[in-house]
CSV table of C-alpha atoms in Angstrom, one decimal:
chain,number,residue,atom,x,y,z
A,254,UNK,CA,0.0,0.0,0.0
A,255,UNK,CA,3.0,2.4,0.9
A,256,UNK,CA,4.4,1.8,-2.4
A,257,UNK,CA,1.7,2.2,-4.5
A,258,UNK,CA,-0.6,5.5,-3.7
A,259,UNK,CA,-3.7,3.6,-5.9
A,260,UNK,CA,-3.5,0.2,-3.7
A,261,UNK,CA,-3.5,2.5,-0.8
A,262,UNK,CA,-6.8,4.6,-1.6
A,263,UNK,CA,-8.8,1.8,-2.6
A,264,UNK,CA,-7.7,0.1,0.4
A,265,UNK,CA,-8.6,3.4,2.7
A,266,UNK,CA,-12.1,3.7,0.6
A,267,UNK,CA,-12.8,-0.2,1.7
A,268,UNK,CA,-12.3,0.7,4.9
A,269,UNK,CA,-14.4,4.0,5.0
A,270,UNK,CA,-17.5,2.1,3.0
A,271,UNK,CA,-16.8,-1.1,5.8
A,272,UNK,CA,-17.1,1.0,8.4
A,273,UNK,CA,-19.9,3.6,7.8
A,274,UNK,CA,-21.8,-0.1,6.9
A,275,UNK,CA,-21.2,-1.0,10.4
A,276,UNK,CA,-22.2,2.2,11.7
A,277,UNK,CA,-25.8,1.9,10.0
A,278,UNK,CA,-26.0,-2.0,10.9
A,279,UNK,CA,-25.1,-1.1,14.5
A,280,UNK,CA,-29.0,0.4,14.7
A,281,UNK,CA,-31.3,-2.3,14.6
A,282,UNK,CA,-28.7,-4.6,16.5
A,283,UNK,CA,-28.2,-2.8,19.6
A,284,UNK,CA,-32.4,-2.2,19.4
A,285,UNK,CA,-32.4,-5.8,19.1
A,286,UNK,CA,-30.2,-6.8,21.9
A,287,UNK,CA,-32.3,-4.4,23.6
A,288,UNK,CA,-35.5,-6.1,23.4
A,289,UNK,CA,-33.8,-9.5,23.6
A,290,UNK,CA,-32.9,-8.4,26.9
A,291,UNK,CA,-36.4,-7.2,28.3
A,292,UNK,CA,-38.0,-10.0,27.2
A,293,UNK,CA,-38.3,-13.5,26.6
A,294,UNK,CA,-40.6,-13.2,23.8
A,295,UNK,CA,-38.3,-11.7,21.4
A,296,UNK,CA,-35.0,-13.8,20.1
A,297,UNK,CA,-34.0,-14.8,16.9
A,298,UNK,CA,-37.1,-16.7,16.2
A,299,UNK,CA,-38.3,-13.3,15.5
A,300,UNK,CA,-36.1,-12.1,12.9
A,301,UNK,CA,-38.1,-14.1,10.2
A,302,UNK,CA,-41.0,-12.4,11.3
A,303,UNK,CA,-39.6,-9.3,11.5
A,304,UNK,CA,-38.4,-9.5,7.9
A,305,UNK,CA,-41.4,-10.9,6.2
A,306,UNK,CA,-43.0,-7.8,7.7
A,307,UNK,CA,-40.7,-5.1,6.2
A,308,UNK,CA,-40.5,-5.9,2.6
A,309,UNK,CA,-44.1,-4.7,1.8
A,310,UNK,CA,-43.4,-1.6,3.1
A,311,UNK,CA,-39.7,-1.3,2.1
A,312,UNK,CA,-41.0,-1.4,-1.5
A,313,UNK,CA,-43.7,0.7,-1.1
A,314,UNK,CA,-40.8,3.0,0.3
A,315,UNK,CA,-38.6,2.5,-2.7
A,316,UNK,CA,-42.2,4.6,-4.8
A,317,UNK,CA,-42.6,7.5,-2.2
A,318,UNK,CA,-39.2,8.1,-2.2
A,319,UNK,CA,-39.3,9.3,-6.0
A,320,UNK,CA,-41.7,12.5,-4.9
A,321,UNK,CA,-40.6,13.1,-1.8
A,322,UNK,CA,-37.1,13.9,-3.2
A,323,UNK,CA,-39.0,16.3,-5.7
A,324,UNK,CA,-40.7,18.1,-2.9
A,325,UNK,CA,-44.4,16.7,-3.6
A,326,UNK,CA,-46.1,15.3,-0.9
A,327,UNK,CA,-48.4,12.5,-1.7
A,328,UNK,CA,-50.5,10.3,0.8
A,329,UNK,CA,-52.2,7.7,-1.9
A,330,UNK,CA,-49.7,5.4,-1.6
A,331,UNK,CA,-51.8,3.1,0.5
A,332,UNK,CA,-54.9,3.3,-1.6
A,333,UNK,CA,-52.8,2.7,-4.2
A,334,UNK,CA,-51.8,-0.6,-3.5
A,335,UNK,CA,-55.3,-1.8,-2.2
A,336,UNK,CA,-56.9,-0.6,-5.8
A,337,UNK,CA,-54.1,-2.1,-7.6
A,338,UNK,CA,-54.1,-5.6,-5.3
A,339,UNK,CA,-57.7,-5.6,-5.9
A,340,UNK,CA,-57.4,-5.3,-9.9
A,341,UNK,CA,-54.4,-8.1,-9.8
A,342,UNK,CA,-57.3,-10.0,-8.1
A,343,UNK,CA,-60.0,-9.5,-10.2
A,344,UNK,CA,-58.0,-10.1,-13.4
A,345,UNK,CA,-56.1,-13.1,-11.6
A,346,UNK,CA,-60.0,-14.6,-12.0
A,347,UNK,CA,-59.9,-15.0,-15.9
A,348,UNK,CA,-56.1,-14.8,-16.7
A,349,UNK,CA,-54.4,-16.8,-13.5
A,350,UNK,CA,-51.3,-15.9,-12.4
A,351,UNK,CA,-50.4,-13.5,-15.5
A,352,UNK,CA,-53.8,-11.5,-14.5
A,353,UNK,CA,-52.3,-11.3,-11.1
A,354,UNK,CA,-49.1,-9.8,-12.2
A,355,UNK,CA,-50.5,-7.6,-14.8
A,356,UNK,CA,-53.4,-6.2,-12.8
A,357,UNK,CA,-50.9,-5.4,-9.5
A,358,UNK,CA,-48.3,-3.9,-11.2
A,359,UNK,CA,-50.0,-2.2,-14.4
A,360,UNK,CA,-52.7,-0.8,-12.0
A,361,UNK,CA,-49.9,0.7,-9.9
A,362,UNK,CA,-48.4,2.5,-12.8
A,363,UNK,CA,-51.9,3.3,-14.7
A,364,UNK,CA,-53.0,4.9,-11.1
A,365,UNK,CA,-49.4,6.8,-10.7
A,366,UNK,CA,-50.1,8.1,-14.2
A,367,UNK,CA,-53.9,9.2,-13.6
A,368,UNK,CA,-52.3,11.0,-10.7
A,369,UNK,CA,-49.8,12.7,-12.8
A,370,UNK,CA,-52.5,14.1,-15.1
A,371,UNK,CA,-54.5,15.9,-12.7
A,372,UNK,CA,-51.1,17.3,-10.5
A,373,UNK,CA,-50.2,18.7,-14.4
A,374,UNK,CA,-53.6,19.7,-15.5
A,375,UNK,CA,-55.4,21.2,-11.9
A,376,UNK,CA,-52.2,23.0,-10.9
A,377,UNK,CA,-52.8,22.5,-7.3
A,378,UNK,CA,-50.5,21.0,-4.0
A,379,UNK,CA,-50.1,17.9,-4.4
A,380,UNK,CA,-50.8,17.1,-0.7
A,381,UNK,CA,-54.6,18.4,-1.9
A,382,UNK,CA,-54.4,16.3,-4.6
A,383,UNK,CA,-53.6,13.1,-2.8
A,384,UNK,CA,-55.9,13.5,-0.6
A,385,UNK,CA,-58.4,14.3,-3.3
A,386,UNK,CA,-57.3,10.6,-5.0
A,387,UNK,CA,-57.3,8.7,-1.6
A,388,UNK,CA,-61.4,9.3,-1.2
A,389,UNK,CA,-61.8,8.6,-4.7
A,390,UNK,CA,-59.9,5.7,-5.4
A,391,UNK,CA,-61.6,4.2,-1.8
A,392,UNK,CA,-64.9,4.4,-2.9
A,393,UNK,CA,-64.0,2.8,-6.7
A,394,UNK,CA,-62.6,-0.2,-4.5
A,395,UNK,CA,-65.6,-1.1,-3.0
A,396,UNK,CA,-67.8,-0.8,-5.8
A,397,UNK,CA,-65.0,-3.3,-8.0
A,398,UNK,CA,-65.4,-5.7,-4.8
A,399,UNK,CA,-68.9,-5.7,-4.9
A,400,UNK,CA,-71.3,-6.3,-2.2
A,401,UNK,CA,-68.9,-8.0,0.4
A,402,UNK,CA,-65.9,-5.4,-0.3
A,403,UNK,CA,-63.5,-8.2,-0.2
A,404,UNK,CA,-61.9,-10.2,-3.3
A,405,UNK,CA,-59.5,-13.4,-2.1
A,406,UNK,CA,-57.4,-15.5,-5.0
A,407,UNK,CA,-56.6,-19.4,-4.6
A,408,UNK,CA,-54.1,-20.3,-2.2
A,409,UNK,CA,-51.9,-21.8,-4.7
A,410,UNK,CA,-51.7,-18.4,-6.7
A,411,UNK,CA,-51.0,-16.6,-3.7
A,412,UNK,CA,-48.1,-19.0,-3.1
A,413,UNK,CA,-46.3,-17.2,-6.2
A,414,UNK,CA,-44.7,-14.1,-4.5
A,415,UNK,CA,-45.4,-15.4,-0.7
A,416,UNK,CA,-42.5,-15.8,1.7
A,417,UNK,CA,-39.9,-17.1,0.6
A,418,UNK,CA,-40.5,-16.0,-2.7
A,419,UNK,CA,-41.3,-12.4,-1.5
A,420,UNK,CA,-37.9,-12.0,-1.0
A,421,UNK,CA,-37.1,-13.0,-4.3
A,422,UNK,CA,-39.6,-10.1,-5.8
A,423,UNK,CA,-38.2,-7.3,-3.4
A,424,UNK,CA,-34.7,-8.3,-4.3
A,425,UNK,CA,-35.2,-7.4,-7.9
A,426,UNK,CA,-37.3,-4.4,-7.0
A,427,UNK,CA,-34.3,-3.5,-4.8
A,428,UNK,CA,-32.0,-3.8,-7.9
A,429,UNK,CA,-34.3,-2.2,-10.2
A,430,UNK,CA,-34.9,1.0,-7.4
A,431,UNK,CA,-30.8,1.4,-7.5
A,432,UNK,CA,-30.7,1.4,-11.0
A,433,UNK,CA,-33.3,3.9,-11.8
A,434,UNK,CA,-32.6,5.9,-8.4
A,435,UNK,CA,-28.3,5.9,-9.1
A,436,UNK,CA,-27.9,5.2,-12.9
A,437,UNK,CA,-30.5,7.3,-14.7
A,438,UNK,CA,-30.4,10.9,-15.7
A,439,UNK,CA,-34.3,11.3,-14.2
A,440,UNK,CA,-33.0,10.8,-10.8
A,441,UNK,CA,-30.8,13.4,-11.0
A,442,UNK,CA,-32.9,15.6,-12.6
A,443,UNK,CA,-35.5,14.7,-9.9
A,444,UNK,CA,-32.5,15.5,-7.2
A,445,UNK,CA,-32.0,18.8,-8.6
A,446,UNK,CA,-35.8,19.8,-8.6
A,447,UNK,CA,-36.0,18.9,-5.0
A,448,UNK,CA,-32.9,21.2,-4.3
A,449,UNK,CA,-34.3,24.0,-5.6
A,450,UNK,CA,-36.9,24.1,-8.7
A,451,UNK,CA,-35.7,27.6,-10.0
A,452,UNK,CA,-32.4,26.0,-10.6
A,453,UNK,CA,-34.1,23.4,-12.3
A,454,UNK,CA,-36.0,24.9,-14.7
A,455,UNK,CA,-32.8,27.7,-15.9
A,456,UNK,CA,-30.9,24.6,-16.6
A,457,UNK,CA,-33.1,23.3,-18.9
A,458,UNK,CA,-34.9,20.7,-16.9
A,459,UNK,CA,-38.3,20.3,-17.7
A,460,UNK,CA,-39.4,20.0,-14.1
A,461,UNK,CA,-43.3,19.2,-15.0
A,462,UNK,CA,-42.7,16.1,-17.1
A,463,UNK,CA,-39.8,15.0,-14.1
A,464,UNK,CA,-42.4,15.3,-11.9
A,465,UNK,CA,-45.1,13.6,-13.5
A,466,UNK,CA,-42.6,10.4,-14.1
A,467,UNK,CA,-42.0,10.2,-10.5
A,468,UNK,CA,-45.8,9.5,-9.7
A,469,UNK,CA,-45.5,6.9,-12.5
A,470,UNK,CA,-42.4,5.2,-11.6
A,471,UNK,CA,-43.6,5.4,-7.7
A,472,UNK,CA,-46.8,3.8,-9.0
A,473,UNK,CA,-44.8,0.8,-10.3
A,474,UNK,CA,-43.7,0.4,-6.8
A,475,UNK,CA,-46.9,0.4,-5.5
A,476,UNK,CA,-47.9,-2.6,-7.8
A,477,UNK,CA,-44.8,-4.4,-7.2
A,478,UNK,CA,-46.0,-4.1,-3.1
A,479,UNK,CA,-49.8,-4.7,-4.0
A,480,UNK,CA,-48.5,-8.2,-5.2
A,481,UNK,CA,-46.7,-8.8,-2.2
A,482,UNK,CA,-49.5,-7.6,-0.1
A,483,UNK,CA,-52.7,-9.6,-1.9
A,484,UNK,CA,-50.0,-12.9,-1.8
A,485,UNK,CA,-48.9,-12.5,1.8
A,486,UNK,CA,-52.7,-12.2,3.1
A,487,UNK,CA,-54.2,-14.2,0.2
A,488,UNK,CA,-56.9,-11.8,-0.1
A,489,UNK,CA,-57.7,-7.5,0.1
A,490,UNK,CA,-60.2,-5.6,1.5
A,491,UNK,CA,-62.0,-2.4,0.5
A,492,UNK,CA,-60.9,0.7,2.9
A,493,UNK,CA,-63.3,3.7,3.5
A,494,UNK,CA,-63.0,6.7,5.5
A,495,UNK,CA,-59.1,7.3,4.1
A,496,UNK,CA,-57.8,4.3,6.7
A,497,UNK,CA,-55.8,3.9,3.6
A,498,UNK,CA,-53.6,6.6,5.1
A,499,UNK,CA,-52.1,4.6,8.2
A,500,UNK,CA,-50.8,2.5,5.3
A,501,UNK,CA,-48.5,5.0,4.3
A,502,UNK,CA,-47.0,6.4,7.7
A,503,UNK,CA,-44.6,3.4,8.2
A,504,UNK,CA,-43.0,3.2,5.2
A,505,UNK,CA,-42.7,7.6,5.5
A,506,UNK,CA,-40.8,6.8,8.3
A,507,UNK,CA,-38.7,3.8,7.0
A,508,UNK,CA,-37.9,6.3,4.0
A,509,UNK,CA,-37.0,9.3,6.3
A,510,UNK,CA,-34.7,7.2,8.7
A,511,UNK,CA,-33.2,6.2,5.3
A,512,UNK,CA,-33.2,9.6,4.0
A,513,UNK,CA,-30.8,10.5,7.9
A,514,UNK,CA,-28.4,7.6,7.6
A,515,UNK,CA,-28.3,8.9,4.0
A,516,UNK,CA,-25.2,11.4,5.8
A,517,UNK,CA,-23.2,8.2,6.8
A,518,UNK,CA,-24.1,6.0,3.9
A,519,UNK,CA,-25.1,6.4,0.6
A,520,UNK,CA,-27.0,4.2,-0.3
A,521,UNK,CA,-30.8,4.0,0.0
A,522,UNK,CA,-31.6,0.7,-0.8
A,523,UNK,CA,-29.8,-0.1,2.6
A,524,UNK,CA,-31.0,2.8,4.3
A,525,UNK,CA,-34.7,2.4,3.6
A,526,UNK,CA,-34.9,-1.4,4.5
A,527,UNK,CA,-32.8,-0.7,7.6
A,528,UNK,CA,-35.5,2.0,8.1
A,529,UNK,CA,-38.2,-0.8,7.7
A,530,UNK,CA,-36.1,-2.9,9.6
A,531,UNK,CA,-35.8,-1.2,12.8
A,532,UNK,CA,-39.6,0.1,12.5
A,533,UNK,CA,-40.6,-3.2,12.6
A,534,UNK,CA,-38.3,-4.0,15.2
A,535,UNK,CA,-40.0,-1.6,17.6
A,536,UNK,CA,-43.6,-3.1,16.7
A,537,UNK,CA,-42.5,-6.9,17.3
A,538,UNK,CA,-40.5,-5.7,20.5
A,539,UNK,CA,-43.6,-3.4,21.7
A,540,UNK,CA,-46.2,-6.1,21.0
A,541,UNK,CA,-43.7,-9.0,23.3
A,542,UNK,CA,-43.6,-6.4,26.0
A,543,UNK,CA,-47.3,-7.0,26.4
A,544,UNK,CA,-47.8,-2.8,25.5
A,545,UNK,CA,-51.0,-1.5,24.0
A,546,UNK,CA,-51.6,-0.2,20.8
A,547,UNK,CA,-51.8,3.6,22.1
A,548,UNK,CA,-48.6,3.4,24.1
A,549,UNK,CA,-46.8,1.9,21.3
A,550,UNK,CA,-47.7,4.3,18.7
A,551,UNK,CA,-46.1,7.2,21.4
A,552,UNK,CA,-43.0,5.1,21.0
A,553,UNK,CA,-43.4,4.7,17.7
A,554,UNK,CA,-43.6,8.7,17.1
A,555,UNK,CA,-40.6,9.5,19.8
C-alpha cells in the first residue's frame, strides 16, 4: 500500500465504506439486543417475522421516495396498493397468475399516471391532490369488490410471490430501485428539482414532465407491493374513511430514517430497508412487552 498510492486509496475507501456499513447496521442490532434483553418473547425466532414484515413496506418505500425527493407530498400510496391488489385480483380470476401480475403492477403504474394528469392539468399542492385521490380511489374499490368489499385468489396463486418468494420479488425491485434511483439521468434531474426548482427549470430541466414520471415510476412500486400484499394475506379488503392513510405512515418513516443515515451511507436501498427494519423491530419488540396499541404508537412517534 505504501508503495503504491492507488493500492492504498482503494484500500482506505474499503475501509471507510466497511465502516460507515457497520455504523448503519449497529442500529437495529443494539435495538435488538435491547429487546432480547427485556424479554423473553423476542429472540432470533423473531427475525423471520420481523423481515417478512418489512418488505411490503420497504417497496412501497422505494415509490414514495421518488416525490418526496422532488418536494411533492403525496399520501395515496396506501390506496394505491389496495386498488391495484384488488385489480391483480379481479384479473387473476380470468387470466391466472399473469392476470395477477398484470393487474398489480399495471394498475400501480396506470393509477401513478392518472395521478400525474391531474397534479399537471389542476395545478394544485399535491398534498390536496392526494388527498383528493385517496377518497376517490376508496370508494371505486368497493364498488370493484362488490357487495362484500372483499376479493381473495386461490391459495396456490397466492403462493407465487409469498415468503420465501417475496424476498425473491423485493430483491429485484431493490436492484431495479438502485438502478433507476443511481444510474439514470431522471433521478438526477428529480434530485435537482427537490434542491431548488428555480435552478431546475434555468438549466433546462423540464421540471413538470420529471415530476409527472416520479408519480409513475412510484406507481410501479406500488404494484410491485400490491402483489406482495394480496400474496402475503391471500386476499384485500375495501378501505373507507381514508384508513388507507395509516398504510403510508410506516413506510414515510422507514424512508425518512433512510433519508438521515443517507449522511453516513449512501445508499438508499440499505438505508430504507434498515428504516423498515428497525420500525418493525419496535412493533415486534412493543407487542412482546405485552404494550398496548396507544402506548406503542407514542414510542413509535418519539
Amino acid at each position: 500500500c505504501t508503495a503504491n498510492p492507488q493500492v492504498k486509496g482503494r484500500a482506505m475507501s474499503f475501509f471507510k465504506y466497511f465502516y460507515k456499513t457497520i455504523i448503519v447496521l449497529l442500529i437495529p442490532t443494539i435495538l435488538f439486543i435491547a429487546f432480547s434483553v427485556l424479554t423473553s418473547g423476542f429472540g432470533l425466532h423473531t427475525l423471520r417475522i420481523i423481515l417478512s414484515q418489512s418488505l411490503i413496506p420497504m417497496v412501497l418505500g422505494f415509490g414514495m421516495i421518488f416525490s418526496m425527493t422532488a418536494g411533492l407530498f403525496d399520501l395515496s400510496a396506501g390506496a394505491n396498493m389496495v386498488m391495484a391488489a384488488m385489480l391483480g385480483a379481479m384479473l387473476s380470476q380470468y387470466f391466472g397468475v399473469a392476470g395477477l401480475f398484470i393487474g398489480s403492477i399495471g394498475g400501480g403504474v396506470l393509477i401513478g399516471l392518472f395521478i400525474s394528469l391531474l397534479y399537471r392539468n389542476l395545478k394544485i399542492p399535491s398534498l390536496v391532490i392526494s388527498l383528493g385521490i385517496v377518497l376517490i380511489i376508496e370508494i371505486l374499490a368497493i364498488y370493484s369488490a362488490g357487495r362484500t368489499s372483499f376479493i381473495k385468489i386461490p391459495e396456490e396463486m397466492a403462493r407465487v410471490a409469498s415468503y420465501p418468494f417475496s424476498l425473491i420479488f423485493s430483491a429485484v425491485a431493490a436492484l431495479l430501485f438502485w438502478i433507476v434511483y443511481y444510474r439514470t439521468p431522471f433521478s438526477y434531474q428529480l434530485q435537482t428539482i427537490g434542491s431548488d426548482e428555480m435552478i431546475a427549470r434555468n438549466l433546462g430541466i423540464k421540471t413538470m414532465r420529471i415530476k409527472m414520471l416520479s408519480y409513475i415510476v412510484g406507481g410501479f412500486f406500488f404494484g410491485v407491493a400490491a402483489l406482495l400484499q394480496i400474496s402475503y394475506s391471500g386476499s384485500i379488503s375495501a378501505q373507507v374513511n381514508m384508513t388507507t392513510l395509516s398504510i403510508v405512515f410506516q413506510p414515510m418513516m422507514g424512508v425518512m430514517i433512510g433519508m438521515t443515515l443517507k449522511k453516513v451511507f449512501d445508499n438508499m436501498v440499505v438505508n430504507i430497508f434498515i428504516g423498515q427494519i428497525v420500525i418493525s423491530m419496535i412493533f415486534n419488540g412493543f407487542i412482546a412487552l405485552g404494550m398496548p396499541d396507544t402506548l406503542k404508537n407514542v414510542f413509535i412517534g418519539l
